[in-house]
Amino acid sequence: MSRKGRVERGTKETQVLVEIDLDGTGTVEVATGVGFFDHMLAQLGKHGSFDLTVKTSGDLYIDAHHTIEDTAIALGQAFRQALGDKSGIRRFADASIPLDEALAQVTVDVSGRPYLVHSEPEGMAPMIGPEYDTTMTRHVLESFVANAQVALHVHVPYGRNAHHIVEAQFKALARALRDAVAFDPRVHGIPSTKGAL
């Protein structure tokens, strides 16, 4: 069974193409025009073992907001498409990932019900590099959750360096998603007493 998703999304602000293979090997090709965000998407593909292609052209002459937001929307849509009916998957997973002084804890339920809980240390640097506003991390997660239709809890209990704090979240998200969408030989059909996710 192929678990691939492909979404093309076009607006007056952005043109986005996302392709994902949940059963890939972590091959990544990403180009959004926002260097740090490209780096984070590469972490998602690599550590999730997802083959991931992202190509976004956006109105960066304004700022990076629309480019990042619309890419996250399309990523969530492609992820949901690739999941299909979710038959045989583990559904629940969690991961804790350290990155030097920072720790990120992520718990996910591929539930069909979008919900985000997100916390980061206070007093983070406002920018990473010239284009990535650190408040966008939560917005990326919100956009992904709403379109992938998953419940996601992301908690960073401590960390000092903004780059480390954000990167740890993407790595932990990757590992949690990898485990949640993995097939479990003991699961037959949809992993829910409702019979649907």
Tab-separated table of C-alpha atoms in Angstrom:
chain	number	residue	atom	x	y	z
A	1	MET	CA	0.000	0.000	0.000
A	2	SER	CA	1.391	3.369	-1.006
A	3	ARG	CA	1.273	6.023	1.697
A	4	LYS	CA	2.091	9.098	-0.300
A	5	GLY	CA	0.585	12.558	-0.326
A	6	ARG	CA	0.880	15.333	-2.873
A	7	VAL	CA	-0.574	18.826	-2.490
A	8	GLU	CA	-0.278	21.867	-4.705
A	9	ARG	CA	-1.597	25.042	-3.115
A	10	GLY	CA	-1.732	28.386	-4.844
A	11	THR	CA	-2.805	31.798	-3.589
A	12	LYS	CA	-1.971	35.390	-4.506
A	13	GLU	CA	0.732	35.187	-1.826
A	14	THR	CA	2.354	31.788	-2.391
A	15	GLN	CA	2.714	28.773	-4.647
A	16	VAL	CA	3.424	25.584	-2.714
A	17	LEU	CA	4.151	21.988	-3.692
A	18	VAL	CA	4.508	19.306	-1.022
A	19	GLU	CA	5.096	15.612	-1.625
A	20	ILE	CA	5.537	13.131	1.214
A	21	ASP	CA	6.079	9.387	1.441
A	22	LEU	CA	5.506	8.116	4.978
A	23	ASP	CA	7.412	4.924	4.202
A	24	GLY	CA	10.482	6.608	2.787
A	25	THR	CA	14.086	6.718	3.906
A	26	GLY	CA	14.463	10.370	4.894
A	27	THR	CA	15.329	11.743	1.465
A	28	VAL	CA	14.606	15.474	1.546
A	29	GLU	CA	14.439	18.221	-1.075
A	30	VAL	CA	13.306	21.511	0.413
A	31	ALA	CA	13.338	25.047	-0.972
A	32	THR	CA	11.092	27.712	0.548
A	33	GLY	CA	13.433	30.689	0.343
A	34	VAL	CA	13.597	30.827	4.163
A	35	GLY	CA	16.865	29.180	5.126
A	36	PHE	CA	16.159	28.280	8.737
A	37	PHE	CA	12.696	26.944	7.884
A	38	ASP	CA	14.241	24.782	5.159
A	39	HIS	CA	16.602	23.443	7.823
A	40	MET	CA	13.649	22.587	10.096
A	41	LEU	CA	11.707	20.823	7.332
A	42	ALA	CA	14.839	18.829	6.536
A	43	GLN	CA	14.905	17.687	10.186
A	44	LEU	CA	11.277	16.609	9.904
A	45	GLY	CA	11.899	14.485	6.833
A	46	LYS	CA	15.233	13.040	7.932
A	47	HIS	CA	14.307	12.083	11.487
A	48	GLY	CA	10.810	10.981	10.533
A	49	SER	CA	12.246	8.785	7.761
A	50	PHE	CA	9.785	10.478	5.415
A	51	ASP	CA	10.723	11.238	1.833
A	52	LEU	CA	9.805	14.908	1.631
A	53	THR	CA	9.772	17.399	-1.201
A	54	VAL	CA	8.786	21.012	-0.507
A	55	LYS	CA	8.939	23.792	-3.071
A	56	THR	CA	7.503	27.161	-2.123
A	57	SER	CA	7.590	30.493	-3.886
A	58	GLY	CA	6.219	33.271	-1.716
A	59	ASP	CA	6.010	37.003	-1.161
A	60	LEU	CA	9.243	37.241	0.790
A	61	TYR	CA	9.496	40.913	-0.123
A	62	ILE	CA	6.822	41.419	2.553
A	63	ASP	CA	8.176	38.941	5.103
A	64	ALA	CA	8.386	35.174	5.611
A	65	HIS	CA	5.006	34.749	7.318
A	66	HIS	CA	2.877	33.727	4.317
A	67	THR	CA	5.576	31.442	2.939
A	68	ILE	CA	5.987	29.561	6.217
A	69	GLU	CA	2.269	29.435	7.017
A	70	ASP	CA	1.138	28.203	3.599
A	71	THR	CA	3.888	25.598	3.485
A	72	ALA	CA	2.751	24.257	6.863
A	73	ILE	CA	-0.860	24.114	5.648
A	74	ALA	CA	0.113	22.122	2.560
A	75	LEU	CA	2.374	19.872	4.622
A	76	GLY	CA	-0.511	19.021	6.932
A	77	GLN	CA	-2.806	18.325	3.994
A	78	ALA	CA	-0.244	16.057	2.322
A	79	PHE	CA	0.396	14.210	5.582
A	80	ARG	CA	-3.311	13.575	6.082
A	81	GLN	CA	-3.688	12.415	2.480
A	82	ALA	CA	-0.772	10.002	2.850
A	83	LEU	CA	-2.280	8.428	5.968
A	84	GLY	CA	-5.327	7.156	4.114
A	85	ASP	CA	-7.793	5.445	6.458
A	86	LYS	CA	-5.071	4.939	9.134
A	87	SER	CA	-5.691	1.214	9.267
A	88	GLY	CA	-3.068	-0.740	11.206
A	89	ILE	CA	-1.086	2.206	12.580
A	90	ARG	CA	0.081	2.653	16.152
A	91	ARG	CA	-1.774	6.003	16.373
A	92	PHE	CA	-0.187	7.255	19.618
A	93	ALA	CA	3.478	8.123	20.126
A	94	ASP	CA	5.827	10.386	22.020
A	95	ALA	CA	9.443	11.445	21.784
A	96	SER	CA	11.848	13.436	23.930
A	97	ILE	CA	14.792	14.931	22.083
A	98	PRO	CA	17.681	16.893	23.615
A	99	LEU	CA	19.710	19.371	21.611
A	100	ASP	CA	22.600	20.523	23.762
A	101	GLU	CA	20.996	22.543	26.585
A	102	ALA	CA	17.419	22.330	25.201
A	103	LEU	CA	14.894	19.527	25.604
A	104	ALA	CA	11.725	19.052	23.544
A	105	GLN	CA	8.946	16.642	24.447
A	106	VAL	CA	6.302	15.784	21.842
A	107	THR	CA	3.235	13.575	22.196
A	108	VAL	CA	0.930	12.895	19.244
A	109	ASP	CA	-2.404	11.214	18.627
A	110	VAL	CA	-3.323	10.651	14.979
A	111	SER	CA	-6.879	11.158	16.110
A	112	GLY	CA	-8.746	12.955	13.348
A	113	ARG	CA	-9.347	15.736	15.883
A	114	PRO	CA	-6.977	18.703	15.604
A	115	TYR	CA	-5.702	20.110	18.883
A	116	LEU	CA	-2.448	21.788	19.859
A	117	VAL	CA	-0.856	22.378	23.236
A	118	HIS	CA	2.453	24.216	22.927
A	119	SER	CA	4.866	25.741	25.399
A	120	GLU	CA	8.381	27.156	25.086
A	121	PRO	CA	10.712	28.909	27.525
A	122	GLU	CA	9.977	32.583	27.997
A	123	GLY	CA	12.392	35.221	26.776
A	124	MET	CA	13.453	33.522	23.552
A	125	ALA	CA	15.343	35.585	21.027
A	126	PRO	CA	12.767	37.044	18.597
A	127	MET	CA	14.599	36.038	15.417
A	128	ILE	CA	16.753	33.199	14.117
A	129	GLY	CA	18.764	34.485	11.194
A	130	PRO	CA	17.376	37.392	9.192
A	131	GLU	CA	13.987	35.828	8.298
A	132	TYR	CA	12.657	33.381	10.899
A	133	ASP	CA	10.461	34.979	13.563
A	134	THR	CA	10.516	32.546	16.499
A	135	THR	CA	6.795	33.109	17.149
A	136	MET	CA	6.214	31.291	13.842
A	137	THR	CA	7.057	27.902	15.365
A	138	ARG	CA	3.730	27.753	17.166
A	139	HIS	CA	1.977	28.965	14.011
A	140	VAL	CA	3.628	26.218	11.945
A	141	LEU	CA	2.389	23.641	14.440
A	142	GLU	CA	-1.113	25.152	14.508
A	143	SER	CA	-1.327	25.088	10.721
A	144	PHE	CA	0.025	21.546	10.488
A	145	VAL	CA	-2.299	20.222	13.220
A	146	ALA	CA	-5.410	21.818	11.717
A	147	ASN	CA	-4.761	20.275	8.317
A	148	ALA	CA	-3.252	16.932	9.331
A	149	GLN	CA	-6.032	16.536	11.915
A	150	VAL	CA	-3.848	15.287	14.729
A	151	ALA	CA	-3.695	16.111	18.427
A	152	LEU	CA	-0.241	17.385	19.302
A	153	HIS	CA	1.355	18.378	22.600
A	154	VAL	CA	4.749	20.070	22.360
A	155	HIS	CA	6.598	21.132	25.486
A	156	VAL	CA	10.073	22.601	25.842
A	157	PRO	CA	10.712	22.691	29.599
A	158	TYR	CA	14.099	24.371	29.242
A	159	GLY	CA	16.616	25.745	26.787
A	160	ARG	CA	18.589	28.933	26.183
A	161	ASN	CA	19.522	29.042	22.515
A	162	ALA	CA	16.560	29.788	20.230
A	163	HIS	CA	17.996	27.712	17.386
A	164	HIS	CA	18.307	24.699	19.677
A	165	ILE	CA	14.837	25.198	21.179
A	166	VAL	CA	13.126	25.254	17.789
A	167	GLU	CA	15.218	22.525	16.179
A	168	ALA	CA	14.629	20.158	19.089
A	169	GLN	CA	10.883	20.587	18.570
A	170	PHE	CA	11.052	19.651	14.893
A	171	LYS	CA	13.252	16.631	15.622
A	172	ALA	CA	10.964	15.422	18.402
A	173	LEU	CA	7.928	15.966	16.180
A	174	ALA	CA	9.579	13.909	13.455
A	175	ARG	CA	10.306	10.978	15.758
A	176	ALA	CA	6.847	11.031	17.331
A	177	LEU	CA	5.116	11.128	13.943
A	178	ARG	CA	7.376	8.356	12.642
A	179	ASP	CA	6.317	6.095	15.504
A	180	ALA	CA	2.632	7.084	15.405
A	181	VAL	CA	2.194	6.249	11.711
A	182	ALA	CA	4.224	3.032	11.883
A	183	PHE	CA	2.333	-0.196	11.329
A	184	ASP	CA	1.751	-2.381	14.375
A	185	PRO	CA	1.245	-6.074	13.504
A	186	ARG	CA	-1.089	-6.429	16.506
A	187	VAL	CA	-3.435	-3.728	15.220
A	188	HIS	CA	-6.125	-4.927	12.842
A	189	GLY	CA	-8.177	-2.258	11.116
A	190	ILE	CA	-8.671	1.224	12.533
A	191	PRO	CA	-7.086	1.710	15.987
A	192	SER	CA	-10.205	3.156	17.593
A	193	THR	CA	-13.268	1.766	19.360
A	194	LYS	CA	-15.264	4.120	17.132
A	195	GLY	CA	-14.081	2.326	14.032
A	196	ALA	CA	-12.920	5.582	12.442
A	197	LEU	CA	-10.214	8.194	12.924
